[in-house]
Coordinates of C-alpha atoms and ligand atoms in Angstrom, one line a residue:
X852 CA -14.9 10.1 9.1
X853 CA -11.5 9.9 7.5
X854 CA -13.1 9.3 4.0
X855 CA -15.3 12.4 4.5
X856 CA -12.3 14.4 5.6
X857 CA -10.3 13.5 2.5
X858 CA -13.3 13.9 0.2
X859 CA -13.8 17.5 1.6
X860 CA -10.2 18.3 0.9
X861 CA -10.5 16.9 -2.7
X862 CA -13.6 18.9 -3.2
X863 CA -11.9 22.1 -2.0
X864 CA -8.9 21.4 -4.2
X865 CA -11.2 20.9 -7.2
X866 CA -13.0 24.2 -6.5
X867 CA -9.6 26.0 -6.5
X868 CA -8.8 24.3 -9.8
X869 CA -12.3 25.2 -11.1
X870 CA -11.7 28.8 -10.3
X871 CA -8.8 28.5 -12.6
X872 CA -11.0 27.4 -15.5
X873 CA -11.3 30.8 -17.2
X874 CA -11.0 29.9 -20.8
X875 CA -12.8 27.1 -22.5
X876 CA -12.4 26.0 -26.1
X877 CA -15.1 24.3 -28.3
X878 CA -13.9 22.5 -31.4
X879 CA -16.7 22.3 -34.0
X880 CA -19.4 25.0 -34.4
X881 CA -22.1 22.7 -35.7
X882 CA -25.5 21.7 -34.2
X883 CA -23.9 20.8 -30.8
X884 CA -20.8 23.1 -30.7
X885 CA -22.7 26.3 -31.2
X886 CA -25.2 25.4 -28.3
X887 CA -22.3 24.3 -26.0
X888 CA -20.5 27.6 -26.7
X889 CA -23.5 29.7 -26.0
X890 CA -24.3 28.0 -22.7
X891 CA -20.6 28.2 -21.6
X892 CA -20.5 32.0 -22.4
X893 CA -24.1 32.8 -21.3
X894 CA -24.8 30.7 -18.2
X895 CA -21.3 29.9 -16.9
X896 CA -19.8 33.2 -18.0
X897 CA -16.6 31.8 -19.5
X898 CA -14.4 33.3 -22.2
X899 CA -14.9 30.8 -25.1
X900 CA -12.8 30.1 -28.2
X901 CA -14.9 28.5 -31.0
X902 CA -12.9 26.7 -33.6
X903 CA -14.1 25.3 -37.0
X904 CA -12.4 24.5 -40.3
X905 CA -14.2 27.0 -42.6
X906 CA -15.5 30.6 -42.1
X907 CA -18.9 29.5 -43.4
X908 CA -19.3 27.0 -40.6
X909 CA -18.3 29.6 -38.0
X910 CA -20.8 32.0 -39.5
X911 CA -23.6 29.4 -39.4
X912 CA -22.8 28.6 -35.8
X913 CA -22.6 32.2 -34.7
X914 CA -25.9 32.9 -36.6
X915 CA -27.6 30.1 -34.6
X916 CA -26.2 31.6 -31.3
X917 CA -27.5 35.1 -32.3
X918 CA -30.9 33.6 -33.2
X919 CA -31.1 31.8 -29.8
X920 CA -30.0 34.9 -27.8
X921 CA -32.5 36.9 -29.8
X922 CA -35.3 34.5 -28.8
X923 CA -34.3 34.8 -25.1
X924 CA -34.3 38.6 -25.3
X925 CA -37.7 38.6 -27.1
X926 CA -39.1 36.5 -24.3
X927 CA -37.5 38.8 -21.7
X928 CA -35.5 35.9 -20.3
X929 CA -32.3 37.8 -21.1
X930 CA -31.5 41.6 -21.3
X931 CA -30.1 42.9 -24.6
X932 CA -27.0 44.1 -22.7
X933 CA -26.4 40.6 -21.4
X934 CA -26.9 39.1 -24.8
X935 CA -24.3 41.6 -26.2
X936 CA -21.9 40.6 -23.4
X937 CA -22.3 36.9 -24.2
X938 CA -21.3 37.5 -27.8
X939 CA -18.2 39.5 -26.6
X940 CA -17.1 36.5 -24.6
X941 CA -17.1 34.2 -27.7
X942 CA -14.0 34.3 -29.8
X943 CA -14.5 32.4 -33.1
X944 CA -11.3 31.3 -34.9
X945 CA -10.0 29.0 -37.7
X946 CA -6.7 28.7 -35.9
X947 CA -6.2 25.6 -33.7
X948 CA -3.0 27.1 -32.1
X949 CA -5.0 30.1 -31.0
X950 CA -7.9 28.0 -29.8
X951 CA -5.5 26.0 -27.6
X952 CA -3.0 28.7 -26.6
X953 CA -4.2 29.4 -23.0
X954 CA -7.2 27.2 -22.7
X955 CA -8.1 25.4 -19.4
X956 CA -10.8 23.1 -20.7
X957 CA -11.7 21.8 -24.2
X958 CA -15.0 20.4 -25.5
X959 CA -14.7 18.6 -28.8
X960 CA -17.8 18.5 -31.0
X961 CA -16.7 17.4 -34.5
X962 CA -18.5 14.6 -36.5
X963 CA -18.9 11.2 -34.9
X964 CA -15.8 9.5 -36.4
X965 CA -13.1 7.8 -34.3
X966 CA -10.2 8.6 -36.7
X967 CA -11.1 12.3 -36.9
X968 CA -11.5 12.6 -33.2
X969 CA -8.2 10.8 -32.5
X970 CA -6.4 13.1 -35.0
X971 CA -7.9 16.2 -33.3
X972 CA -7.1 14.9 -29.8
X973 CA -3.5 14.3 -30.8
X974 CA -3.3 17.9 -32.1
X975 CA -5.0 19.3 -29.0
X976 CA -2.7 17.4 -26.7
X977 CA 0.3 18.8 -28.6
X978 CA -0.9 22.4 -28.4
X979 CA -2.9 22.8 -25.2
X980 CA -1.3 23.7 -21.8
X981 CA -0.5 20.5 -19.8
X982 CA -3.1 21.3 -17.2
X983 CA -6.0 21.5 -19.7
X984 CA -8.8 18.9 -19.6
X985 CA -9.8 17.5 -23.0
X986 CA -13.4 16.4 -23.2
X987 CA -15.4 14.9 -26.0
X988 CA -19.1 15.3 -26.8
X989 CA -19.1 12.0 -28.6
X990 CA -22.5 10.2 -28.7
X991 CA -21.1 6.7 -28.7
X992 CA -17.4 6.3 -29.2
X993 CA -15.1 4.9 -26.6
X994 CA -13.4 7.6 -24.5
X995 CA -10.4 5.3 -23.8
X996 CA -9.8 5.0 -27.6
X997 CA -10.0 8.7 -28.1
X998 CA -7.7 9.2 -25.0
X999 CA -5.1 6.8 -26.5
X1000 CA -4.2 9.5 -29.1
X1001 CA -2.9 11.7 -26.2
X1002 CA -0.2 11.6 -23.5
X1003 CA -2.8 12.8 -20.9
X1004 CA -5.4 10.0 -20.7
X1005 CA -6.1 11.0 -17.1
X1006 CA -7.4 14.3 -18.3
X1007 CA -9.6 12.9 -21.2
X1008 CA -13.2 12.5 -20.4
X1009 CA -16.7 12.2 -22.0
X1010 CA -19.0 15.2 -21.6
X1011 CA -22.1 14.3 -23.5
X1012 CA -24.7 17.1 -24.0
X1013 CA -28.2 16.9 -25.5
X1014 CA -29.7 18.7 -28.4
X1015 CA -30.7 21.6 -28.1
X1016 CA -28.0 22.3 -25.6
X1017 CA -29.7 25.6 -24.6
X1018 CA -32.7 23.8 -23.4
X1019 CA -31.8 20.2 -22.4
X1020 CA -30.7 19.8 -18.8
X1021 CA -28.5 16.7 -18.9
X1022 CA -24.8 16.1 -19.3
X1023 CA -23.6 12.5 -19.2
X1024 CA -20.1 12.2 -17.8
X1025 CA -18.1 9.2 -19.1
X1026 CA -15.1 7.9 -17.5
X1027 CA -12.4 6.4 -19.8
X1028 CA -10.2 3.6 -18.4
X1029 CA -7.6 6.2 -17.2
X1030 CA -9.8 9.2 -16.4
X1031 CA -8.8 10.6 -13.0
X1032 CA -11.2 11.3 -10.2
X1033 CA -10.1 14.9 -10.2
X1034 CA -11.0 15.2 -13.9
X1035 CA -14.5 13.8 -13.3
X1036 CA -15.0 16.3 -10.4
X1037 CA -13.9 19.2 -12.5
X1038 CA -16.3 18.2 -15.3
X1039 CA -19.1 17.9 -12.8
X1040 CA -18.4 21.4 -11.5
X1041 CA -18.1 22.9 -15.0
X1042 CA -21.4 21.2 -15.9
X1043 CA -23.1 22.6 -12.8
X1044 CA -21.7 26.1 -13.6
X1045 CA -23.4 25.7 -17.0
X1046 CA -26.7 25.0 -15.2
X1047 CA -26.8 21.3 -16.1
X1048 CA -27.6 18.1 -14.2
X1049 CA -25.1 15.3 -14.5
X1050 CA -25.0 11.5 -14.4
X1051 CA -21.9 9.4 -14.3
X1052 CA -21.4 6.6 -16.7
X1053 CA -19.0 4.4 -14.7
X1054 CA -18.1 2.2 -17.7
X1055 CA -16.9 3.4 -21.1
X1056 CA -19.7 1.5 -22.8
X1057 CA -21.0 2.3 -26.4
X1058 CA -23.7 5.0 -26.4
X1059 CA -23.4 5.4 -22.7
X1060 CA -26.8 5.5 -21.0
X1061 CA -29.2 7.6 -23.2
X1062 CA -28.2 6.6 -26.7
X1063 CA -28.0 2.9 -25.8
X1064 CA -31.8 3.2 -25.2
X1065 CA -32.7 5.9 -27.7
X1066 CA -30.9 4.9 -30.9
X1067 CA -32.3 1.4 -31.2
X1068 CA -35.8 3.0 -30.7
X1069 CA -35.2 5.5 -33.4
X1070 CA -33.9 2.8 -35.7
X1071 CA -37.1 0.8 -35.1
X1072 CA -39.1 3.8 -36.1
X1073 CA -37.2 3.8 -39.4
X1074 CA -38.0 0.1 -39.9
X1075 CA -41.7 1.0 -39.4
X1076 CA -41.4 3.5 -42.3
X1077 CA -39.4 1.2 -44.5
X1078 CA -42.0 -1.6 -44.0
X1079 CA -44.7 0.9 -44.8
X1080 CA -46.5 0.2 -41.5
X1081 CA -47.4 3.8 -41.1
X1082 CA -46.8 7.3 -42.4
X1083 CA -44.1 9.4 -40.7
X1084 CA -46.7 11.8 -39.3
X1085 CA -48.6 8.9 -37.7
X1086 CA -45.5 7.3 -36.2
X1087 CA -44.6 10.7 -34.7
X1088 CA -48.2 11.2 -33.4
X1089 CA -48.3 7.7 -32.0
X1090 CA -45.1 8.1 -29.9
X1091 CA -45.9 11.7 -28.9
X1092 CA -49.4 10.8 -27.6
X1093 CA -48.8 7.2 -26.6
X1094 CA -45.5 7.7 -24.8
X1095 CA -45.6 11.5 -24.1
X1096 CA -42.3 12.2 -26.0
X1097 CA -42.0 15.9 -26.7
X1098 CA -41.1 15.1 -30.3
X1099 CA -41.9 12.0 -32.4
X1100 CA -39.0 9.8 -33.4
X1101 CA -39.0 10.7 -37.1
X1102 CA -38.9 14.4 -36.3
X1103 CA -36.2 13.7 -33.6
X1104 CA -34.1 11.8 -36.2
X1105 CA -34.2 14.9 -38.5
X1106 CA -33.3 17.0 -35.5
X1107 CA -30.3 14.9 -34.4
X1108 CA -29.0 14.4 -37.9
X1109 CA -29.3 11.1 -39.9
X1110 CA -25.5 11.0 -40.5
X1111 CA -24.9 11.2 -36.7
X1112 CA -27.5 8.5 -36.1
X1113 CA -26.0 6.2 -38.7
X1114 CA -22.5 6.7 -37.2
X1115 CA -23.8 5.7 -33.8
X1116 CA -25.4 2.5 -35.1
X1117 CA -22.1 1.6 -36.7
X1118 CA -20.3 2.0 -33.4
X1119 CA -22.9 -0.2 -31.7
X1120 CA -22.5 -2.9 -34.5
X1121 CA -18.7 -2.9 -34.2
X1122 CA -18.5 -2.8 -30.4
X1123 CA -21.5 -4.9 -29.4
X1124 CA -23.6 -6.9 -31.9
X1125 CA -23.4 -6.7 -35.7
X1126 CA -26.9 -8.0 -36.4
X1127 CA -28.9 -6.6 -33.4
X1128 CA -27.8 -3.0 -34.0
X1129 CA -27.8 -3.0 -37.9
X1130 CA -29.3 0.2 -39.2
X1131 CA -32.5 0.0 -41.2
X1132 CA -31.3 0.2 -44.9
X1133 CA -33.4 3.3 -45.4
X1134 CA -31.2 5.3 -43.0
X1135 CA -28.1 4.5 -45.1
X1136 CA -29.9 5.4 -48.3
X1137 CA -31.0 8.8 -46.9
X1138 CA -27.4 9.6 -45.8
X1139 CA -26.0 8.6 -49.2
X1140 CA -28.5 11.0 -50.8
X1141 CA -27.3 13.8 -48.5
X1142 CA -30.7 14.0 -46.8
X1143 CA -29.3 14.5 -43.3
X1144 CA -32.3 16.2 -41.6
X1145 CA -32.9 19.7 -40.6
X1146 CA -29.3 20.8 -41.1
X1147 CA -29.5 20.0 -44.8
X1148 CA -33.2 21.2 -45.0
X1149 CA -34.2 17.7 -46.1
X1150 CA -34.6 14.5 -44.1
X1151 CA -37.6 12.4 -43.5
X1152 CA -39.5 15.7 -43.6
X1153 CA -39.0 18.7 -45.9
X1154 CA -37.6 21.5 -43.7
X1155 CA -37.6 24.1 -46.5
X1156 CA -41.0 25.1 -45.4
Ligands
CAA2338 N1 -32.5 28.6 -28.0 C1 -33.4 29.3 -27.3 N2 -34.7 28.8 -27.1 C2 -35.0 27.7 -27.8 C3 -34.1 27.0 -28.6 C4 -32.8 27.5 -28.7 N3 -31.9 26.9 -29.4 N4 -34.8 25.9 -29.1 C5 -36.1 26.0 -28.7 N5 -36.2 27.1 -27.8 C6 -37.3 27.5 -27.1 C7 -38.5 27.9 -27.9 O1 -38.4 29.2 -28.3 C8 -39.7 27.7 -26.9 O2 -39.7 28.6 -25.9 P1 -41.1 29.0 -25.1 O3 -41.7 27.7 -24.6 O4 -40.7 30.0 -24.1 O5 -42.0 29.5 -26.2 C9 -39.3 26.4 -26.2 O6 -37.8 26.3 -26.4 C10 -39.9 25.3 -26.8 O7 -39.7 25.3 -28.2 P2 -40.8 25.1 -29.4 O8 -42.1 25.7 -28.9 O9 -40.2 25.6 -30.7 O10 -40.9 23.6 -29.6 P3 -41.2 22.4 -28.6 O11 -42.1 22.8 -27.6 O12 -41.3 21.2 -29.4 O13 -39.7 22.3 -27.8 C11 -37.8 21.0 -27.8 C12 -38.6 22.1 -28.5 C13 -37.3 21.6 -26.5 C14 -36.6 20.8 -28.8 C15 -38.6 19.8 -27.6 O14 -39.3 19.4 -28.7 C16 -37.8 18.6 -27.1 O15 -37.5 18.5 -26.0 N6 -37.6 17.7 -28.1 C17 -36.8 16.5 -27.8 C18 -35.3 16.8 -27.8 C19 -34.5 15.6 -27.5 O16 -35.0 14.5 -27.3 N7 -33.2 15.8 -27.5 C20 -32.2 14.8 -27.3 C21 -31.8 14.3 -28.6 S1 -30.6 12.9 -28.5 C22 -29.2 13.7 -28.2 O17 -29.0 14.9 -28.2 C23 -28.0 12.8 -27.9 C24 -27.2 12.3 -29.1 O18 -26.1 12.0 -28.9 C25 -27.8 12.1 -30.4
NAD2339 P1 -22.4 18.8 -37.0 O1 -22.1 18.1 -38.3 O2 -23.6 19.6 -36.9 O3 -21.1 19.7 -36.6 C1 -19.8 19.3 -36.6 C2 -18.9 20.5 -36.9 O4 -17.5 20.1 -36.7 C3 -19.1 21.1 -38.3 O5 -19.3 22.5 -38.2 C4 -17.7 20.8 -38.9 O6 -17.3 21.8 -39.9 C5 -16.8 20.8 -37.7 N1 -15.5 20.1 -38.0 C6 -15.2 19.1 -38.8 N2 -13.9 18.8 -38.7 C7 -13.4 19.7 -37.8 C8 -12.0 19.9 -37.4 N3 -11.0 19.2 -37.8 N4 -11.8 21.0 -36.5 C9 -12.9 21.7 -36.1 N5 -14.1 21.6 -36.5 C10 -14.4 20.5 -37.4 O7 -22.4 17.6 -35.9 P2 -23.1 17.7 -34.5 O8 -24.4 17.2 -34.6 O9 -22.8 19.0 -33.8 O10 -22.2 16.5 -33.7 C11 -20.9 16.8 -33.2 C12 -20.6 15.7 -32.1 O11 -21.6 15.8 -31.1 C13 -20.6 14.3 -32.7 O12 -19.7 13.5 -32.0 C14 -22.1 13.8 -32.3 O13 -22.2 12.4 -32.2 C15 -22.2 14.5 -31.0 N6 -23.6 14.7 -30.6 C16 -24.6 15.1 -31.5 C17 -25.9 15.3 -31.1 C18 -27.0 15.7 -32.0 O14 -28.1 15.7 -31.6 N7 -26.7 16.0 -33.2 C19 -26.2 15.2 -29.7 C20 -25.2 14.9 -28.8 C21 -23.9 14.6 -29.2

């Protein structure tokens, strides 16, 4: 009875705080950042700052958002006036100070690299208002390590979306060692406002839930290619029809990005087991050659067509 009473009070307090989440900032306008931005502005109705380091990356991200909104309008899932309003709620910028000036909630979506993420979190901690929550869309990196770059580890949390963010329903919420209950509650409420389902990863464990299962499976598919067991099309067909995956693993690798996948395997090796999680050499070779998948038009498949 008492527990329920206090939990109701906490819930109400969080809802008051949630109402105060008016502005959200997304750092990185790439594959994930553009989708997160779109859903924040379209489904949740937030004003969103979108920050990247070069105008060309902002332009690519905004181009992807316009394409996606166009698809929704074409299918009569969204009115043109609503699509126009979504674009008005998105404020692209190259200026971190501006992106942080009056933000309530940040979602970082820069490449999967601990040093880069720590540098950005230190900068965000310096510039964002003290009440702002700083979340990371990392695929595998420890939230506690990222949080150690800030003076607000209680307000740092993992908020892991899935690609394409416009379609995929899940957000994994990851607790760092010092993440507060209130922060977790607010992330849950923001995710719900974005129309997502959430799961809580109680431990800050590498790859959380989904990637701990998915990435070794994708790596195994690369081994099949490397050992010339089957052609890419047949590996994809086998897993699509044999396991009912919507996309085969080789296509999914091109979709996720081979650089991101390689970075995740490196985190697994460092944090868990060097041998068990070693990437198939073909993955490293592809990344070295700049064949990163759909985003560079060349991966295991040729996406120029
Ligand atoms: N915006 C708007 N609509 C979009 C869209 C976007 N960005 N992307 C796809 N769509 C729409 C399409 O227009 C289409 O709509 P209709 O059904 O109304 O025609 C619908 O989504 C399906 O798309 P397609 O017909 O082009 O292709 P599909 O049937 O293969 O579906 C898919 C595409 C939803 C991506 C599906 O293939 C899929 O679910 N693939 C697996 C994705 C997945 O596993 N993601 C997780 C990756 S792991 C990860 O993200 C975590 C990590 O840390 C690495
Ligand atoms: P991406 O390479 O497509 O995009 C990253 C963006 O960050 C680029 O536009 C880049 O210019 C920008 N960037 C780099 N440094 C920056 C800085 N200092 N400030 C602002 N922007 C900067 O990568 P992505 O696939 O969107 O991945 C981003 C994060 O999301 C990674 O941590 C990744 O592991 C995670 N993630 C990826 C997927 C996926 O399927 N690709 C799924 C879930 C999570």
